[in-house]
Coordinates of N, CA and C in Angstrom, one line a residue:
M1 N -2.3 6.5 -13.3 CA -3.7 6.2 -12.9 C -4.5 7.4 -12.6
G2 N -4.1 8.2 -11.5 CA -4.9 9.3 -11.2 C -4.3 10.3 -10.3
W3 N -3.9 10.0 -9.1 CA -3.4 10.9 -8.1 C -1.9 11.1 -8.3
E4 N -1.5 12.3 -7.9 CA -0.1 12.7 -8.1 C 0.8 11.9 -7.0
I5 N 1.9 11.5 -7.5 CA 2.9 10.8 -6.6 C 3.6 11.9 -5.8
P6 N 3.6 11.9 -4.5 CA 4.4 12.9 -3.8 C 5.9 12.7 -3.9
E7 N 6.6 13.8 -4.0 CA 8.0 13.8 -3.9 C 8.5 14.8 -3.0
P8 N 9.2 14.5 -1.9 CA 9.7 13.1 -1.7 C 8.6 12.2 -1.4
F9 N 8.8 10.9 -1.6 CA 7.8 9.9 -1.4 C 7.6 9.6 0.0
I10 N 6.8 10.4 0.7 CA 6.4 10.2 2.1 C 4.9 10.3 2.3
W11 N 4.4 9.6 3.2 CA 3.0 9.7 3.6 C 2.7 11.0 4.1
D12 N 1.5 11.6 3.8 CA 1.0 12.8 4.4 C -0.5 12.6 4.7
E13 N -1.0 13.6 5.4 CA -2.4 13.6 5.8 C -3.4 13.3 4.7
S14 N -3.1 13.6 3.5 CA -4.0 13.4 2.4 C -4.3 11.9 2.2
F15 N -3.5 11.0 2.8 CA -3.6 9.6 2.6 C -4.4 8.9 3.8
R16 N -4.8 9.7 4.8 CA -5.4 9.2 6.0 C -6.7 8.5 5.8
V17 N -6.8 7.3 6.3 CA -8.0 6.5 6.2 C -8.8 6.5 7.5
F18 N -8.2 7.1 8.5 CA -8.9 7.3 9.8 C -9.0 6.0 10.7
Y19 N -8.2 5.1 10.4 CA -7.9 3.9 11.3 C -6.5 4.0 11.6
D20 N -6.1 4.4 12.9 CA -4.8 4.7 13.2 C -3.8 3.5 12.8
A21 N -4.2 2.3 13.1 CA -3.3 1.2 12.8 C -3.0 1.1 11.3
L22 N -4.0 1.3 10.5 CA -3.8 1.2 9.0 C -3.0 2.4 8.6
D23 N -3.3 3.6 9.1 CA -2.5 4.8 8.7 C -1.0 4.5 9.1
D24 N -0.8 4.0 10.2 CA 0.6 3.7 10.6 C 1.3 2.7 9.7
E25 N 0.5 1.7 9.2 CA 1.0 0.7 8.3 C 1.3 1.3 6.9
H26 N 0.4 2.2 6.5 CA 0.6 2.9 5.2 C 1.8 3.7 5.3
K27 N 2.1 4.4 6.4 CA 3.4 5.1 6.6 C 4.6 4.2 6.4
K28 N 4.5 3.0 6.9 CA 5.6 2.0 6.8 C 5.7 1.6 5.3
L29 N 4.6 1.4 4.6 CA 4.7 1.1 3.2 C 5.4 2.2 2.4
F30 N 5.0 3.4 2.7 CA 5.7 4.5 2.0 C 7.2 4.5 2.3
Q31 N 7.5 4.3 3.5 CA 9.0 4.2 3.9 C 9.7 3.1 3.2
A32 N 9.0 1.9 3.1 CA 9.6 0.8 2.5 C 9.9 1.0 1.0
V33 N 8.9 1.6 0.3 CA 9.1 2.0 -1.1 C 10.2 3.0 -1.2
F34 N 10.2 4.0 -0.4 CA 11.2 5.0 -0.3 C 12.6 4.4 -0.2
D35 N 12.7 3.4 0.7 CA 14.0 2.7 0.9 C 14.5 2.0 -0.3
V36 N 13.6 1.3 -1.0 CA 14.0 0.6 -2.2 C 14.4 1.6 -3.3
N37 N 13.7 2.7 -3.4 CA 14.0 3.8 -4.3 C 15.4 4.3 -4.0
A38 N 15.7 4.5 -2.7 CA 17.0 5.0 -2.3 C 18.2 4.1 -2.6
D39 N 17.9 2.8 -2.6 CA 19.0 1.8 -2.8 C 18.3 0.6 -3.5
P40 N 18.1 0.7 -4.9 CA 17.5 -0.4 -5.6 C 18.2 -1.7 -5.6
S41 N 19.5 -1.7 -5.2 CA 20.3 -2.9 -5.2 C 20.2 -3.6 -3.8
S42 N 19.5 -3.0 -2.9 CA 19.5 -3.6 -1.5 C 18.5 -4.7 -1.4
G43 N 19.0 -5.9 -1.2 CA 18.1 -7.1 -1.0 C 17.3 -6.9 0.3
A44 N 17.9 -6.3 1.3 CA 17.3 -6.1 2.6 C 16.1 -5.1 2.4
A45 N 16.3 -4.1 1.7 CA 15.2 -3.1 1.4 C 14.0 -3.8 0.7
L46 N 14.3 -4.5 -0.3 CA 13.3 -5.2 -1.1 C 12.6 -6.2 -0.2
A47 N 13.3 -7.0 0.6 CA 12.7 -8.0 1.5 C 11.8 -7.3 2.5
N48 N 12.2 -6.2 3.0 CA 11.4 -5.4 3.9 C 10.1 -4.9 3.3
L49 N 10.2 -4.5 2.0 CA 9.0 -4.0 1.3 C 8.0 -5.1 1.2
V50 N 8.5 -6.3 0.8 CA 7.6 -7.5 0.7 C 6.9 -7.8 2.1
T51 N 7.7 -7.8 3.1 CA 7.2 -8.2 4.4 C 6.2 -7.2 5.0
V52 N 6.6 -5.9 4.8 CA 5.7 -4.8 5.3 C 4.4 -4.9 4.5
T53 N 4.5 -5.1 3.2 CA 3.3 -5.1 2.4 C 2.4 -6.3 2.8
D54 N 3.0 -7.5 2.9 CA 2.3 -8.7 3.3 C 1.6 -8.5 4.6
N55 N 2.3 -8.0 5.6 CA 1.8 -7.8 6.9 C 0.6 -6.9 6.9
H56 N 0.7 -5.8 6.2 CA -0.3 -4.8 6.1 C -1.6 -5.4 5.4
F57 N -1.4 -6.0 4.3 CA -2.5 -6.6 3.6 C -3.2 -7.6 4.4
T58 N -2.5 -8.5 5.2 CA -3.1 -9.5 6.1 C -4.0 -8.8 7.1
H59 N -3.5 -7.7 7.7 CA -4.2 -7.0 8.8 C -5.4 -6.3 8.2
E60 N -5.2 -5.6 7.1 CA -6.3 -4.9 6.5 C -7.5 -5.8 6.0
E61 N -7.1 -6.9 5.4 CA -8.1 -7.9 5.0 C -8.8 -8.5 6.1
K62 N -8.2 -8.8 7.3 CA -8.9 -9.3 8.4 C -9.9 -8.3 8.9
M63 N -9.5 -7.0 8.9 CA -10.4 -5.9 9.4 C -11.7 -5.9 8.4
M64 N -11.4 -6.1 7.1 CA -12.5 -6.1 6.2 C -13.5 -7.3 6.4
L65 N -12.8 -8.5 6.6 CA -13.7 -9.7 6.9 C -14.4 -9.5 8.2
D66 N -13.8 -9.0 9.2 CA -14.5 -8.9 10.5 C -15.7 -7.9 10.4
A67 N -15.5 -6.9 9.6 CA -16.6 -5.9 9.4 C -17.6 -6.3 8.3
K68 N -17.4 -7.5 7.7 CA -18.2 -8.0 6.6 C -18.3 -6.9 5.5
Y69 N -17.2 -6.3 5.2 CA -17.1 -5.2 4.2 C -17.4 -5.8 2.8
D70 N -18.4 -5.2 2.1 CA -18.8 -5.8 0.8 C -17.8 -5.6 -0.3
G71 N -16.8 -4.7 -0.1 CA -15.8 -4.5 -1.1 C -14.6 -5.4 -1.0
Y72 N -14.7 -6.4 -0.1 CA -13.5 -7.2 0.2 C -13.0 -8.0 -1.0
P73 N -13.9 -8.7 -1.8 CA -13.3 -9.6 -2.8 C -12.4 -8.8 -3.9
P74 N -12.9 -7.7 -4.4 CA -12.1 -7.1 -5.4 C -10.8 -6.4 -4.8
H75 N -11.0 -6.0 -3.5 CA -9.9 -5.4 -2.8 C -8.8 -6.4 -2.6
K76 N -9.2 -7.6 -2.1 CA -8.2 -8.6 -1.9 C -7.5 -9.0 -3.2
E77 N -8.2 -9.0 -4.3 CA -7.7 -9.4 -5.6 C -6.5 -8.4 -5.9
K78 N -6.8 -7.1 -5.7 CA -5.8 -6.1 -6.0 C -4.5 -6.3 -5.1
H79 N -4.7 -6.7 -3.8 CA -3.6 -7.0 -2.9 C -2.8 -8.2 -3.5
T80 N -3.5 -9.2 -3.8 CA -2.9 -10.5 -4.3 C -2.0 -10.2 -5.5
D81 N -2.5 -9.4 -6.4 CA -1.8 -9.1 -7.7 C -0.6 -8.3 -7.4
F82 N -0.7 -7.3 -6.5 CA 0.4 -6.4 -6.2 C 1.5 -7.2 -5.5
L83 N 1.1 -7.9 -4.5 CA 2.1 -8.7 -3.7 C 2.8 -9.7 -4.5
G84 N 2.1 -10.3 -5.5 CA 2.7 -11.3 -6.4 C 3.8 -10.6 -7.2
K85 N 3.5 -9.4 -7.7 CA 4.5 -8.6 -8.4 C 5.7 -8.3 -7.6
L86 N 5.5 -7.9 -6.3 CA 6.6 -7.6 -5.4 C 7.5 -8.8 -5.2
R87 N 6.8 -9.9 -4.9 CA 7.6 -11.2 -4.6 C 8.4 -11.7 -5.8
A88 N 8.0 -11.3 -7.0 CA 8.7 -11.7 -8.2 C 9.9 -10.9 -8.5
L89 N 10.1 -9.8 -7.8 CA 11.2 -8.8 -8.0 C 12.5 -9.4 -7.5
S90 N 13.6 -8.9 -8.2 CA 14.9 -9.2 -7.7 C 15.7 -7.8 -7.8
T91 N 16.8 -7.8 -7.1 CA 17.6 -6.6 -7.2 C 18.6 -6.6 -8.3
P92 N 19.0 -5.5 -8.9 CA 18.5 -4.2 -8.6 C 17.1 -4.0 -9.2
V93 N 16.2 -3.3 -8.4 CA 14.8 -3.1 -8.8 C 14.9 -1.9 -9.8
P94 N 14.3 -2.1 -11.0 CA 14.4 -1.1 -12.1 C 13.6 0.1 -11.7
A95 N 14.0 1.3 -12.1 CA 13.3 2.6 -11.8 C 11.9 2.6 -12.2
D96 N 11.5 2.0 -13.4 CA 10.1 2.0 -13.8 C 9.3 1.1 -12.9
T97 N 9.9 0.1 -12.3 CA 9.1 -0.8 -11.3 C 8.9 0.0 -10.0
I98 N 9.9 0.7 -9.6 CA 9.7 1.5 -8.4 C 8.6 2.6 -8.6
H99 N 8.6 3.2 -9.8 CA 7.6 4.2 -10.1 C 6.2 3.5 -10.1
Y100 N 6.1 2.3 -10.6 CA 4.9 1.5 -10.6 C 4.4 1.3 -9.2
A101 N 5.3 0.9 -8.3 CA 5.0 0.7 -6.9 C 4.5 2.0 -6.2
K102 N 5.1 3.1 -6.5 CA 4.7 4.3 -5.9 C 3.3 4.7 -6.4
D103 N 3.1 4.6 -7.7 CA 1.9 4.9 -8.3 C 0.7 4.0 -7.8
W104 N 1.1 2.7 -7.7 CA 0.1 1.8 -7.3 C -0.4 2.1 -5.8
L105 N 0.6 2.4 -5.0 CA 0.3 2.6 -3.6 C -0.5 3.9 -3.4
V106 N -0.1 5.0 -4.1 CA -0.9 6.2 -4.0 C -2.3 6.0 -4.5
N107 N -2.5 5.4 -5.6 CA -3.8 5.2 -6.2 C -4.6 4.2 -5.5
H108 N -4.0 3.2 -4.9 CA -4.7 2.2 -4.2 C -5.3 2.8 -2.9
I109 N -4.5 3.6 -2.2 CA -5.0 4.2 -0.9 C -6.1 5.1 -1.3
K110 N -5.9 6.1 -2.2 CA -6.9 7.1 -2.4 C -8.0 6.6 -3.3
G111 N -7.9 5.6 -4.1 CA -8.9 5.1 -4.9 C -9.7 3.9 -4.4
T112 N -9.0 3.1 -3.7 CA -9.6 1.8 -3.2 C -9.8 1.8 -1.7
D113 N -8.8 2.1 -0.9 CA -8.9 2.1 0.5 C -9.9 3.2 1.0
F114 N -9.9 4.3 0.4 CA -10.8 5.4 0.8 C -12.3 4.9 0.8
K115 N -12.6 3.9 0.0 CA -14.0 3.4 -0.1 C -14.4 2.7 1.2
Y116 N -13.5 2.3 2.1 CA -13.9 1.6 3.3 C -13.9 2.6 4.5
K117 N -13.6 3.8 4.3 CA -13.6 4.8 5.4 C -15.0 4.7 6.1
G118 N -14.9 4.5 7.4 CA -16.2 4.5 8.2 C -16.9 3.2 8.1
K119 N -16.4 2.2 7.4 CA -17.1 0.9 7.3 C -16.4 -0.3 8.0
L120 N -15.2 -0.1 8.5 CA -14.5 -1.1 9.2 C -14.6 -1.0 10.7

């Protein structure tokens, strides 16, 4: 897509959206993807990734709605698509799918989430 995937796959300050709760949730998303990458056969790691992602998207979308953020509809659509793909996964998670999740997360934060900085 565009931005480089960090290795090791951990959140750093370049992903900061300046909403502490969302930044903390993004850190958890990075960790959840990292955990699936570390053990692609772990059903617990995959389930945690789905849960952490769903919880984050729910919270972020509520913040967008509360702020009447005009970028909400396409943003929510991206969330729905990604979460649907995660929910359809089973273990072991293929390496190319893990790469897709890393790439999606990096580019979603820097390309889509950054648009709401200062607007929520």
